[in-house]
XYZ file of C-alpha atoms in Angstrom:
516
model
C -27.068 11.461 24.389
C -24.834 14.236 23.072
C -26.483 16.623 25.544
C -25.064 14.523 28.368
C -21.571 15.404 27.144
C -22.315 19.003 28.036
C -22.284 17.860 31.649
C -18.982 17.568 33.526
C -19.200 13.794 34.060
C -20.052 13.040 30.421
C -17.305 15.327 29.128
C -14.789 13.613 31.419
C -15.651 10.156 30.072
C -15.397 11.256 26.459
C -12.093 12.956 27.197
C -10.627 9.740 28.610
C -11.754 7.853 25.515
C -10.190 10.438 23.205
C -6.926 10.355 25.176
C -6.797 6.550 24.831
C -7.441 6.835 21.103
C -4.760 9.542 20.874
C -2.197 7.187 22.387
C -2.975 4.679 19.625
C -2.781 7.223 16.799
C 0.433 8.787 18.150
C 1.999 5.317 18.414
C 0.931 4.521 14.860
C 2.315 7.818 13.600
C 5.709 7.023 15.152
C 5.713 3.608 13.463
C 4.932 5.139 10.072
C 7.458 7.937 10.552
C 10.204 5.412 11.275
C 9.101 3.420 8.228
C 9.458 6.539 6.071
C 12.951 7.300 7.390
C 14.209 3.708 7.521
C 12.002 1.613 5.203
C 11.281 -1.940 6.270
C 8.622 -4.385 5.107
C 5.290 -2.956 3.952
C 2.777 -1.253 6.217
C 0.263 -0.343 3.488
C -0.285 -1.034 -0.219
C 0.398 2.630 -0.826
C 2.969 5.066 0.596
C 3.435 5.249 4.384
C 3.638 9.044 3.931
C -0.067 9.126 3.019
C -1.092 7.294 6.172
C 1.303 9.367 8.303
C -0.266 12.579 6.992
C -3.755 11.347 7.915
C -2.555 10.358 11.389
C -1.067 13.812 12.056
C -4.304 15.523 11.027
C -6.319 13.093 13.140
C -4.103 13.781 16.176
C -4.687 17.510 15.726
C -8.491 17.229 15.828
C -8.210 14.907 18.838
C -6.170 17.510 20.717
C -8.657 20.190 19.709
C -11.558 18.123 21.051
C -9.703 17.413 24.314
C -9.284 21.156 24.927
C -12.935 21.660 24.022
C -14.007 19.032 26.558
C -11.777 20.667 29.171
C -13.740 23.884 28.728
C -16.974 21.980 29.348
C -15.568 20.184 32.388
C -14.421 23.441 33.978
C -17.571 25.276 32.838
C -15.743 27.817 30.729
C -17.776 29.947 28.416
C -16.522 29.942 24.835
C -15.139 33.341 23.796
C -16.377 34.845 20.540
C -12.928 34.782 18.921
C -13.055 30.962 18.846
C -15.915 31.033 16.351
C -13.414 31.060 13.482
C -11.546 28.088 14.959
C -14.772 26.091 15.237
C -15.572 26.839 11.606
C -12.127 25.505 10.619
C -12.809 22.284 12.561
C -16.184 21.917 10.819
C -14.601 22.300 7.369
C -11.877 19.788 8.308
C -14.666 17.314 9.131
C -16.225 17.784 5.679
C -12.892 17.450 3.862
C -12.001 14.343 5.882
C -15.196 12.654 4.739
C -14.336 13.515 1.115
C -10.877 11.999 1.693
C -12.484 8.849 3.111
C -14.512 8.350 -0.078
C -11.608 9.163 -2.421
C -9.279 6.644 -0.792
C -11.640 3.860 -1.887
C -11.842 5.251 -5.433
C -8.045 5.256 -5.670
C -6.800 2.322 -7.825
C -4.552 1.387 -4.891
C -6.960 1.871 -1.989
C -5.302 2.768 1.305
C -7.859 1.281 3.708
C -6.027 2.323 6.871
C -5.714 5.938 5.692
C -9.386 5.885 4.697
C -10.564 4.825 8.155
C -8.270 7.351 9.829
C -10.017 9.970 7.665
C -13.354 8.581 8.853
C -12.265 8.866 12.499
C -11.085 12.422 11.839
C -14.496 13.210 10.350
C -16.307 11.734 13.358
C -14.130 13.522 15.942
C -14.174 16.897 14.173
C -17.884 16.527 13.465
C -18.536 15.680 17.110
C -16.721 18.827 18.246
C -18.709 20.947 15.795
C -21.935 19.383 17.074
C -20.971 20.217 20.665
C -20.356 23.821 19.678
C -23.753 24.055 17.929
C -25.573 22.539 20.922
C -23.866 24.918 23.293
C -24.855 27.864 21.119
C -28.463 26.658 21.082
C -28.421 26.055 24.826
C -26.955 29.475 25.456
C -29.561 31.196 23.261
C -32.388 29.558 25.238
C -30.860 30.716 28.492
C -30.527 27.182 29.851
C -28.640 26.898 33.109
C -27.244 23.481 34.025
C -24.349 24.422 36.222
C -23.928 25.115 39.939
C -25.380 28.068 41.808
C -22.019 29.760 41.489
C -22.233 29.690 37.680
C -22.986 33.404 37.332
C -19.919 34.314 39.301
C -17.785 31.787 37.356
C -18.992 33.110 34.022
C -18.151 36.632 35.151
C -14.664 35.502 36.097
C -14.264 33.659 32.796
C -15.337 36.722 30.837
C -12.756 38.784 32.683
C -10.080 36.201 31.876
C -11.188 36.144 28.240
C -10.795 39.924 28.039
C -7.324 39.494 29.447
C -6.431 36.777 26.896
C -3.271 37.863 25.205
C -3.638 38.945 21.593
C -0.431 37.027 20.978
C -2.048 33.774 22.173
C -5.106 34.387 20.019
C -2.883 35.087 17.026
C -0.862 31.921 17.640
C -4.048 29.864 17.878
C -5.272 31.181 14.564
C -1.876 30.657 12.928
C -1.809 27.024 14.103
C -5.368 26.272 13.038
C -4.893 28.062 9.724
C -1.684 26.133 9.039
C -3.395 22.805 9.715
C -6.366 23.938 7.641
C -4.097 24.647 4.665
C -2.455 21.223 5.075
C -5.876 19.554 5.092
C -6.880 21.369 1.897
C -3.615 20.454 0.154
C -3.899 16.861 1.339
C -7.443 16.637 -0.004
C -6.266 18.059 -3.344
C -3.645 15.294 -3.605
C -6.093 12.559 -2.586
C -8.651 13.768 -5.155
C -5.888 13.981 -7.780
C -4.856 10.376 -7.167
C -8.470 9.177 -7.072
C -9.025 10.827 -10.466
C -6.967 8.144 -12.185
C -6.890 7.828 -15.992
C -8.721 4.510 -16.124
C -8.142 1.409 -18.211
C -6.185 1.166 -21.451
C -8.833 -1.248 -22.683
C -8.383 -4.712 -24.142
C -5.072 -6.245 -23.156
C -4.971 -4.746 -19.678
C -5.123 -7.237 -16.805
C -4.339 -7.282 -13.095
C -2.554 -10.202 -11.448
C -1.634 -10.905 -7.836
C 1.923 -12.092 -7.202
C 3.948 -12.773 -4.065
C 6.815 -10.663 -2.738
C 8.471 -11.337 0.617
C 5.391 -13.193 1.838
C 2.882 -10.493 0.839
C 0.387 -10.162 -2.003
C 1.177 -7.517 -4.618
C -1.380 -6.642 -7.288
C 0.309 -5.774 -10.597
C -1.164 -4.065 -13.669
C -0.134 -5.609 -17.002
C -0.817 -4.656 -20.607
C -0.267 -7.214 -23.366
C -0.776 -7.014 -27.139
C -0.213 -9.499 -29.968
C -1.191 -13.105 -30.501
C -0.087 -15.583 -27.834
C 1.747 -17.818 -30.295
C 4.116 -15.027 -31.420
C 7.686 -14.439 -30.120
C 7.606 -12.974 -26.597
C 8.866 -9.590 -25.360
C 8.722 -8.241 -21.811
C 9.168 -4.481 -21.328
C 10.787 -2.840 -18.291
C 10.151 0.879 -17.827
C 12.544 3.427 -16.361
C 12.701 4.539 -12.753
C 9.751 6.586 -11.539
C 7.707 5.524 -14.531
C 5.321 2.778 -15.619
C 4.501 0.522 -18.545
C 2.595 3.346 -20.254
C 5.960 4.647 -21.554
C 6.010 1.827 -24.110
C 2.462 2.281 -25.397
C 3.395 3.382 -28.934
C 6.236 0.861 -29.209
C 3.908 -1.920 -28.058
C 1.243 -0.941 -30.556
C 3.674 -1.010 -33.488
C 5.371 -4.279 -32.499
C 2.190 -6.200 -31.639
C 1.758 -7.420 -35.242
C 4.798 -9.678 -35.040
C 5.290 -10.156 -31.293
C 3.435 -11.017 -28.113
C 4.603 -7.969 -26.178
C 3.793 -7.142 -22.557
C 4.489 -4.166 -20.330
C 3.645 -3.864 -16.656
C 3.798 -1.399 -13.786
C 6.484 -2.440 -11.332
C 5.425 -2.583 -7.696
C 4.706 0.917 -6.382
C 4.422 2.521 -9.825
C 1.454 3.226 -12.063
C -1.530 1.263 -10.782
C 0.377 -1.515 -9.033
C 0.480 -2.036 -5.286
C 3.533 -1.177 -3.245
C 5.791 -4.118 -2.410
C 7.754 -4.584 0.787
C 11.128 -2.900 1.161
C 13.876 -3.345 0.142
C 13.267 -2.716 -3.554
C 16.353 -4.699 -4.564
C 17.123 -6.111 -7.998
C 16.531 -9.621 -6.654
C 13.111 -8.799 -5.200
C 12.151 -6.985 -8.399
C 13.173 -10.019 -10.464
C 11.094 -12.343 -8.291
C 8.021 -10.239 -9.049
C 8.907 -9.877 -12.748
C 9.266 -13.639 -13.182
C 5.827 -14.238 -11.660
C 4.354 -11.526 -13.897
C 5.832 -13.201 -16.974
C 4.279 -16.505 -15.963
C 0.910 -14.870 -15.231
C 0.701 -13.283 -18.704
C 1.504 -16.609 -20.365
C 5.281 -16.408 -20.785
C 6.619 -19.764 -19.625
C 9.806 -18.817 -17.773
C 10.814 -22.462 -17.537
C 11.490 -22.546 -21.301
C 15.112 -21.496 -22.036
C 15.768 -18.595 -24.434
C 12.098 -17.827 -25.004
C 11.756 -14.184 -23.875
C 13.411 -10.963 -25.028
C 13.705 -8.290 -22.324
C 13.661 -4.660 -23.459
C 14.332 -2.042 -20.796
C 14.542 1.734 -20.687
C 16.899 3.467 -18.238
C 16.771 1.581 -14.906
C 14.587 -1.016 -16.632
C 17.489 -1.893 -18.912
C 19.706 -2.657 -15.942
C 16.973 -4.921 -14.602
C 16.997 -6.753 -17.939
C 20.761 -7.234 -17.547
C 20.167 -8.656 -14.080
C 17.430 -11.003 -15.320
C 19.659 -12.268 -18.129
C 22.262 -13.332 -15.575
C 19.848 -15.431 -13.507
C 16.892 -16.371 -15.749
C 17.557 -18.978 -18.428
C 14.336 -17.967 -20.172
C 15.856 -14.637 -21.278
C 16.933 -15.007 -24.904
C 18.530 -11.588 -25.231
C 18.192 -8.011 -24.030
C 17.832 -4.590 -25.616
C 18.857 -1.590 -23.510
C 17.258 1.759 -24.317
C 19.511 4.570 -23.077
C 20.290 2.455 -20.047
C 23.530 2.614 -18.058
C 24.608 1.301 -14.642
C 23.761 4.554 -12.916
C 26.316 4.480 -10.093
C 29.152 3.840 -12.563
C 27.809 6.687 -14.683
C 27.855 9.049 -11.688
C 31.475 8.063 -11.036
C 32.615 8.692 -14.621
C 30.870 12.065 -14.723
C 32.388 12.989 -11.340
C 35.823 11.853 -12.457
C 35.497 14.128 -15.495
C 34.759 16.978 -13.052
C 37.843 16.130 -10.918
C 35.920 14.441 -8.114
C 37.120 11.378 -6.231
C 35.000 8.260 -5.909
C 34.392 9.035 -2.227
C 33.170 12.516 -3.111
C 30.850 11.188 -5.805
C 29.362 8.521 -3.547
C 28.935 11.001 -0.690
C 27.166 13.353 -3.086
C 24.739 10.628 -4.117
C 24.177 9.672 -0.483
C 23.316 13.291 0.300
C 20.671 13.188 -2.442
C 18.762 10.365 -0.747
C 17.424 12.505 2.161
C 16.146 15.027 -0.384
C 14.257 12.307 -2.281
C 12.867 10.966 1.001
C 11.789 14.482 1.981
C 9.998 14.898 -1.354
C 8.296 11.533 -0.866
C 7.238 12.535 2.670
C 5.795 15.899 1.590
C 4.064 14.559 -1.514
C 0.702 13.914 0.244
C 0.293 17.697 0.540
C 0.117 18.474 -3.195
C 3.024 20.941 -2.890
C 5.122 19.388 -5.675
C 2.456 17.792 -7.883
C 1.643 20.843 -10.091
C 5.336 21.291 -10.958
C 5.562 17.790 -12.441
C 2.520 18.111 -14.680
C 3.406 18.462 -18.361
C 1.139 19.928 -21.029
C 2.546 17.833 -23.848
C 5.428 15.852 -25.338
C 4.161 12.307 -24.881
C 3.236 10.122 -27.832
C 0.386 9.482 -28.316
C -0.837 12.854 -26.936
C -4.123 11.433 -25.626
C -2.147 9.550 -22.944
C -0.393 12.643 -21.585
C -2.834 12.750 -18.651
C -1.970 9.113 -17.854
C 1.727 9.999 -17.710
C 1.084 13.091 -15.585
C -0.992 11.058 -13.154
C 1.404 8.166 -12.697
C 4.446 10.354 -12.022
C 2.629 12.515 -9.448
C 1.281 9.915 -7.029
C 2.615 9.715 -3.479
C 3.233 6.007 -4.010
C 5.459 6.716 -7.012
C 7.802 8.965 -5.055
C 8.017 6.607 -2.123
C 8.957 3.846 -4.573
C 11.574 6.081 -6.152
C 13.146 6.640 -2.742
C 13.225 2.855 -2.184
C 14.789 2.291 -5.586
C 17.451 4.933 -5.088
C 18.327 3.552 -1.669
C 18.776 0.065 -3.157
C 21.047 1.458 -5.885
C 23.272 3.041 -3.239
C 23.430 -0.222 -1.298
C 24.046 -2.482 -4.296
C 26.875 -0.427 -5.803
C 29.151 1.442 -3.401
C 32.590 3.057 -3.899
C 34.502 -0.015 -5.054
C 31.714 -1.029 -7.416
C 31.421 2.520 -8.820
C 35.053 2.843 -9.869
C 35.408 -0.743 -11.119
C 34.986 -1.575 -14.788
C 31.671 -3.200 -15.614
C 33.564 -5.603 -17.874
C 34.297 -8.464 -15.490
C 33.554 -12.218 -15.361
C 30.541 -11.767 -13.075
C 28.847 -9.377 -15.518
C 29.394 -11.404 -18.703
C 26.236 -12.688 -20.363
C 26.471 -15.230 -23.163
C 23.429 -13.711 -24.840
C 22.789 -10.865 -27.282
C 22.947 -7.376 -25.777
C 21.827 -4.533 -28.027
C 22.531 -1.118 -26.521
C 20.550 1.713 -28.114
C 21.802 4.982 -26.675
C 20.385 8.481 -26.936
C 23.991 9.716 -26.960
C 25.362 10.790 -30.327
C 29.025 11.761 -30.312
C 28.607 14.007 -33.337
C 26.241 16.321 -31.432
C 28.151 19.271 -29.972
C 27.406 21.932 -27.375
C 26.661 24.329 -30.216
C 23.959 21.964 -31.503
C 22.309 22.085 -28.064
C 23.006 25.798 -27.462
C 25.162 25.066 -24.417
C 28.074 27.184 -23.198
C 30.448 27.406 -20.236
C 29.882 25.021 -17.355
C 26.755 23.599 -18.967
C 28.799 22.632 -22.010
C 31.491 21.018 -19.871
C 28.900 19.037 -17.923
C 27.272 17.953 -21.179
C 30.524 16.519 -22.540
C 31.213 14.750 -19.236
C 27.744 13.202 -19.359
C 28.017 12.362 -23.068
C 31.415 10.656 -22.708
C 30.285 8.656 -19.645
C 27.124 7.475 -21.411
C 29.021 6.491 -24.549
C 31.743 4.617 -22.655
C 29.194 2.611 -20.686
C 27.112 1.923 -23.796
C 30.152 0.448 -25.546
C 31.215 -1.537 -22.471
C 27.751 -3.017 -22.008
C 27.714 -4.200 -25.608
C 30.948 -6.100 -24.853
C 29.258 -8.128 -22.112
C 27.199 -10.243 -24.530
C 27.854 -12.667 -27.371
C 28.972 -11.905 -30.929
C 25.580 -10.472 -31.930
C 25.894 -7.732 -29.319
C 26.484 -4.138 -30.409
C 25.545 -0.556 -29.654
C 23.545 1.903 -31.728
C 23.585 5.707 -31.474
C 20.346 7.625 -31.901
C 20.621 9.808 -35.035
C 20.513 13.570 -34.549
C 19.626 15.242 -31.254
C 18.028 12.668 -28.959
C 17.244 12.737 -25.258
C 16.498 10.205 -22.552
C 12.788 10.412 -23.443
C 13.300 9.080 -26.980
C 11.354 5.945 -26.024
C 8.054 7.833 -26.369
C 9.186 10.810 -28.436
C 10.959 8.831 -31.173
C 9.253 5.420 -31.067
C 9.620 4.816 -34.820
C 13.418 4.732 -34.516
C 13.245 2.355 -31.527
C 10.815 0.012 -33.309
C 13.014 -0.033 -36.394
C 16.040 -1.154 -34.356
C 14.080 -3.784 -32.420
C 12.646 -5.286 -35.600
C 16.110 -5.442 -37.126
C 18.006 -6.993 -34.218
C 15.611 -9.480 -32.593
C 15.608 -11.845 -35.629
C 19.408 -12.032 -35.211
C 19.027 -13.411 -31.677
């Protein structure tokens, strides 16, 4: 059957089919590109950037096959210099099949991307097969063309000799560039498929609803079910694994659960926007799924790190089941940016514009992530406690889905707190919570630039950051009831003290929760 394609009529039919398929893939690529630039809804359970990358590579092999079929239709002999290009197409076919398999091994399988990889494999493999058959046919001296074939071949050979070296060079540059992209893309897909696996007993997956779509969420719970309940909210760009050591130590006296928010760790992506309200809707369902009855008032303590702490504040305002909250180096980030900018003599408009200009950079990183360009730079060799989970941390922060989710989260922050919100005090009637708020900050006012070996502009920026963090820590502690207070981390502490200094965090939690 494939031999019939070597005839003009068969090649023409296949070409029409490929053109029709190209129209579909190009249309899909436009849809996914728009979704990356202006997020709306959810097109896949993973990042749209992953699917977009597969579509672009698929379009390339389609175009390559169309040109190949043109040569057959017009009875053009293949010049020797194209041997290297055909080898590239053959390798792309092999790598696409590997990608197809790896997408199903991925904990968040991207079925659409997988089948696009399969189509790419079929199309590229078909072109390679055509080339092999033509080589075999040529070696046997088969002649299936018109009587004028000899003259046409002679003319083609003359035109081949006249082919510009510049055109040949450009062809090889293009094919080589795409080939490198395919290799990098395969590296990223294999990296994400090589996930760290289960944490063992206590880990469960539950399906919840968000904006009319199913979202599968990974949870990890320790402690007896009849013990006091704690829900943990991780920081932005991270997952529940951050609390592993804290969970382990607190599980004797508490039923304590962490989870991967939608789009992070091993949880599916949820539909955009990633607003505080939509996040709370998912979190409330997760709490119910793990056995926390959110209909019981004052029954759950929410502990959040960084952005997770601000989510706990939001939950406490709208969920009666929240008994109290503990914020771990968590500040309202847009207010923090304003205070730091004010310290550096910037106006609120300048600060907000600066943060807006950061969003395209984050979106660009999220869009390029499928090509493994940034992944190696975010891999750490150590620093996480316990050390045996360092690979888990490295994996979860280097998935394409993670960076797409970070771009969604950052965009929601910009929308939820603009100029007026940034420069306003967080102490206002709408923010008051008649519940305990314990603010544990990594900021210690006694630590100087000399202690951190900072000088010049770095020292000035440090003090601006330190003063902003301290002011917001104090102000947040004033939003709760009489039990509320703030605690400074002793000595030199950083934002990562949740996993680097878990003993201190556990000590504070065990002291304050009984006071709730």
